[in-house]
Structures are given as C-alpha cells and as structure tokens.
PDB file of C-alpha atoms in Angstrom:
ATOM      1  CA  MET T  17      14.631  -6.547   3.690  1.00 96.00           C
ATOM      2  CA  LEU T  18      13.474  -3.195   2.309  1.00 97.00           C
ATOM      3  CA  ILE T  19      14.296  -0.343   4.714  1.00 98.00           C
ATOM      4  CA  LEU T  20      12.968   3.211   4.337  1.00 98.00           C
ATOM      5  CA  GLU T  21      14.849   5.374   6.843  1.00 96.00           C
ATOM      6  CA  ASP T  22      14.076   8.783   8.329  1.00 93.00           C
ATOM      7  CA  ILE T  23      10.683   9.052   6.680  1.00 96.00           C
ATOM      8  CA  ILE T  24       8.952  10.998   9.476  1.00 97.00           C
ATOM      9  CA  SER T  25      10.303  13.413  12.081  1.00 96.00           C
ATOM     10  CA  ASP T  26       8.139  15.025  14.767  1.00 96.00           C
ATOM     11  CA  ARG T  27       9.228  16.789  17.974  1.00 96.00           C
ATOM     12  CA  GLY T  28      12.524  14.956  17.966  1.00 96.00           C
ATOM     13  CA  SER T  29      11.098  11.479  17.325  1.00 96.00           C
ATOM     14  CA  ARG T  30      12.166   9.837  14.072  1.00 97.00           C
ATOM     15  CA  TYR T  31      10.544   6.963  12.203  1.00 98.00           C
ATOM     16  CA  ALA T  32      11.592   4.314   9.710  1.00 98.00           C
ATOM     17  CA  VAL T  33       9.683   1.437   8.148  1.00 98.00           C
ATOM     18  CA  SER T  34      11.002  -1.917   6.985  1.00 98.00           C
ATOM     19  CA  GLY T  35       9.570  -5.104   5.615  1.00 98.00           C
ATOM     20  CA  ALA T  36      10.061  -8.331   3.745  1.00 98.00           C
ATOM     21  CA  PRO T  37       8.190 -11.415   2.598  1.00 97.00           C
ATOM     22  CA  CYS T  38       7.795 -13.621   5.649  1.00 97.00           C
ATOM     23  CA  ALA T  39       6.399 -17.115   6.127  1.00 95.00           C
ATOM     24  CA  ASP T  40       5.632 -17.189   9.855  1.00 96.00           C
ATOM     25  CA  GLU T  41       6.286 -15.750  13.310  1.00 95.00           C
ATOM     26  CA  ALA T  42       9.627 -17.555  13.666  1.00 96.00           C
ATOM     27  CA  GLN T  43      10.879 -16.002  10.441  1.00 97.00           C
ATOM     28  CA  ALA T  44       9.508 -12.614  11.541  1.00 97.00           C
ATOM     29  CA  LYS T  45      11.598 -12.790  14.698  1.00 96.00           C
ATOM     30  CA  ALA T  46      14.653 -13.799  12.667  1.00 98.00           C
ATOM     31  CA  LEU T  47      14.118 -10.855  10.292  1.00 98.00           C
ATOM     32  CA  LEU T  48      13.738  -8.505  13.256  1.00 97.00           C
ATOM     33  CA  LYS T  49      16.968  -9.845  14.721  1.00 97.00           C
ATOM     34  CA  GLU T  50      18.659  -9.201  11.365  1.00 97.00           C
ATOM     35  CA  LEU T  51      17.297  -5.624  11.333  1.00 98.00           C
ATOM     36  CA  LYS T  52      18.655  -5.016  14.832  1.00 96.00           C
ATOM     37  CA  ARG T  53      22.135  -6.026  13.662  1.00 97.00           C
ATOM     38  CA  ILE T  54      22.188  -2.560  12.101  1.00 97.00           C
ATOM     39  CA  LYS T  55      23.489  -0.445  14.974  1.00 96.00           C
ATOM     40  CA  LYS T  56      21.027   2.386  14.341  1.00 96.00           C
ATOM     41  CA  PHE T  57      18.052   0.019  14.631  1.00 96.00           C
ATOM     42  CA  ALA T  58      19.484  -1.761  17.664  1.00 94.00           C
ATOM     43  CA  LYS T  59      19.454   1.590  19.463  1.00 96.00           C
ATOM     44  CA  SER T  60      15.849   2.415  18.544  1.00 97.00           C
ATOM     45  CA  THR T  61      13.174   2.865  21.190  1.00 96.00           C
ATOM     46  CA  HIS T  62      10.473   0.759  19.485  1.00 97.00           C
ATOM     47  CA  ASN T  63      10.349  -1.811  16.671  1.00 97.00           C
ATOM     48  CA  SER T  64       6.617  -2.498  16.330  1.00 98.00           C
ATOM     49  CA  TRP T  65       5.614  -5.094  13.765  1.00 98.00           C
ATOM     50  CA  GLY T  66       2.791  -7.072  12.222  1.00 98.00           C
ATOM     51  CA  LEU T  67       2.424 -10.153  10.034  1.00 98.00           C
ATOM     52  CA  ILE T  68      -0.548 -12.064   8.675  1.00 97.00           C
ATOM     53  CA  GLY T  69       0.850 -15.558   8.358  1.00 94.00           C
ATOM     54  CA  PRO T  70      -0.579 -19.036   7.761  1.00 92.00           C
ATOM     55  CA  ASP T  71      -1.453 -19.360  11.468  1.00 91.00           C
ATOM     56  CA  GLY T  72      -3.233 -15.992  11.527  1.00 94.00           C
ATOM     57  CA  PRO T  73      -2.166 -12.504  12.511  1.00 97.00           C
ATOM     58  CA  VAL T  74       0.747 -11.911  14.897  1.00 97.00           C
ATOM     59  CA  LYS T  75       2.105  -8.609  16.144  1.00 97.00           C
ATOM     60  CA  SER T  76       4.328  -6.889  18.653  1.00 97.00           C
ATOM     61  CA  ASP T  77       3.888  -3.351  19.938  1.00 96.00           C
ATOM     62  CA  ASP T  78       7.394  -3.352  21.464  1.00 95.00           C
ATOM     63  CA  GLY T  79       6.265  -0.787  24.021  1.00 93.00           C
ATOM     64  CA  GLU T  80       4.377   1.401  21.512  1.00 93.00           C
ATOM     65  CA  ALA T  81       0.875   0.389  22.668  1.00 93.00           C
ATOM     66  CA  GLY T  82      -1.498  -0.175  19.759  1.00 95.00           C
ATOM     67  CA  ALA T  83       1.081   0.122  16.983  1.00 97.00           C
ATOM     68  CA  GLY T  84       1.051  -3.587  16.104  1.00 97.00           C
ATOM     69  CA  ALA T  85      -2.741  -3.549  15.711  1.00 97.00           C
ATOM     70  CA  ILE T  86      -2.506  -0.587  13.313  1.00 98.00           C
ATOM     71  CA  ILE T  87       0.072  -2.427  11.203  1.00 98.00           C
ATOM     72  CA  LEU T  88      -2.116  -5.559  11.109  1.00 98.00           C
ATOM     73  CA  ARG T  89      -5.204  -3.577  10.111  1.00 97.00           C
ATOM     74  CA  MET T  90      -3.293  -1.973   7.247  1.00 98.00           C
ATOM     75  CA  LEU T  91      -1.869  -5.327   6.108  1.00 98.00           C
ATOM     76  CA  GLU T  92      -5.417  -6.717   6.065  1.00 97.00           C
ATOM     77  CA  GLY T  93      -6.671  -3.682   4.140  1.00 97.00           C
ATOM     78  CA  ALA T  94      -3.948  -4.147   1.538  1.00 97.00           C
ATOM     79  CA  GLY T  95      -4.625  -7.896   1.315  1.00 96.00           C
ATOM     80  CA  LEU T  96      -0.955  -8.509   2.054  1.00 97.00           C
ATOM     81  CA  ASP T  97      -0.376 -11.893   3.675  1.00 96.00           C
ATOM     82  CA  ASN T  98       2.986 -13.493   4.454  1.00 97.00           C
ATOM     83  CA  HIS T  99       4.734 -10.128   4.634  1.00 97.00           C
ATOM     84  CA  LEU T 100       6.339  -8.548   7.702  1.00 98.00           C
ATOM     85  CA  ILE T 101       6.180  -4.789   8.260  1.00 98.00           C
ATOM     86  CA  VAL T 102       8.212  -3.155  11.047  1.00 98.00           C
ATOM     87  CA  VAL T 103       7.765   0.465  12.108  1.00 98.00           C
ATOM     88  CA  THR T 104      10.774   1.770  14.038  1.00 98.00           C
ATOM     89  CA  ARG T 105      10.707   4.818  16.294  1.00 98.00           C
ATOM     90  CA  TRP T 106      13.529   6.658  17.976  1.00 97.00           C
ATOM     91  CA  TYR T 107      11.934   8.599  20.845  1.00 96.00           C
ATOM     92  CA  GLY T 108      12.837  12.264  20.795  1.00 93.00           C
ATOM     93  CA  GLY T 109      12.025  13.225  24.371  1.00 91.00           C
ATOM     94  CA  LYS T 110       8.510  14.631  23.869  1.00 93.00           C
ATOM     95  CA  HIS T 111       5.275  12.685  24.019  1.00 90.00           C
ATOM     96  CA  LEU T 112       3.407  12.676  20.711  1.00 94.00           C
ATOM     97  CA  GLY T 113       0.002  11.581  22.020  1.00 89.00           C
ATOM     98  CA  GLY T 114      -2.332  10.415  19.269  1.00 90.00           C
ATOM     99  CA  ASP T 115       0.018  11.727  16.585  1.00 94.00           C
ATOM    100  CA  ARG T 116       2.163   8.617  17.060  1.00 94.00           C
ATOM    101  CA  PHE T 117      -0.667   6.500  15.618  1.00 95.00           C
ATOM    102  CA  ARG T 118      -0.903   8.732  12.571  1.00 97.00           C
ATOM    103  CA  HIS T 119       2.855   8.387  12.123  1.00 97.00           C
ATOM    104  CA  VAL T 120       2.643   4.581  12.266  1.00 98.00           C
ATOM    105  CA  GLN T 121      -0.124   4.677   9.645  1.00 98.00           C
ATOM    106  CA  GLU T 122       1.864   7.019   7.414  1.00 98.00           C
ATOM    107  CA  ALA T 123       4.969   4.844   7.714  1.00 98.00           C
ATOM    108  CA  VAL T 124       3.017   1.751   6.657  1.00 98.00           C
ATOM    109  CA  ARG T 125       1.355   3.696   3.809  1.00 98.00           C
ATOM    110  CA  ARG T 126       4.773   4.697   2.488  1.00 98.00           C
ATOM    111  CA  TYR T 127       6.020   1.123   2.679  1.00 98.00           C
ATOM    112  CA  LEU T 128       2.949  -0.228   0.873  1.00 98.00           C
ATOM    113  CA  ALA T 129       3.334   2.444  -1.829  1.00 97.00           C
ATOM    114  CA  GLU T 130       7.015   1.542  -2.247  1.00 97.00           C
ATOM    115  CA  ILE T 131       6.137  -2.112  -2.911  1.00 97.00           C
ATOM    116  CA  GLY T 132       3.218  -1.202  -5.187  1.00 94.00           C
ATOM    117  CA  ARG T 133       0.305  -2.088  -2.899  1.00 90.00           C
TER     118      ARG T 133
END
C-alpha cells in the first residue's frame, strides 16, 4: 500500500492519503485493517475511502460526511477501477467547514499524481 503522510495541515487537522490495487469490498476492508495496524493510523479520527470494484462503487465516510462520495467521483474521473483510495484525517480541534472537502480532493489529487493518473 502506498502511503503519503502529512500532506495537508490546516488549523491543527492533518491529512494523509493511501491506496492500493484492490479487487473488491472485502479486500478493501482487509487493506484498511492493515493500514490501521500502523499505530498512527489506528489513532486517526477518520479513514474515509472509496473503491470502484466489479460489483460497482463502494465507499465509507467513516464519520467525515461526504468524503467517500468525493473519493468515488475522483476515481471515476480518473478512470481508475479496482483501486482503493483512503483519505485519513486527524482532527485538530477546530471545525474546517467546507475546507475539509477541498482537503479530501487535494489528498486524492496528490495520490493520483503519485501513481501517474
């Protein structure tokens, strides 16, 4: 799994993005479990993710309402099927409002650029 840590910081909140080729929702959950074995990620506030698999799109906001849909939309735009992307946030104590959506988008953009998409 490719992990890009500490890519965005805003008002105390920090973001990371991770991803890997992924066949289906069961594998996505296994990859997420593997990510959370890293102590830092286990202590995160949100691990939102999206995957366009053979059975269609699946996502989890993990308490960050709307984040999974943003990830799915960007996966669709990149034409990237069978690939899991996870955006991790460590809440910094201040609400970010709509900026949190821009941060999710930027995190996914950076991941897609890293893998050449």
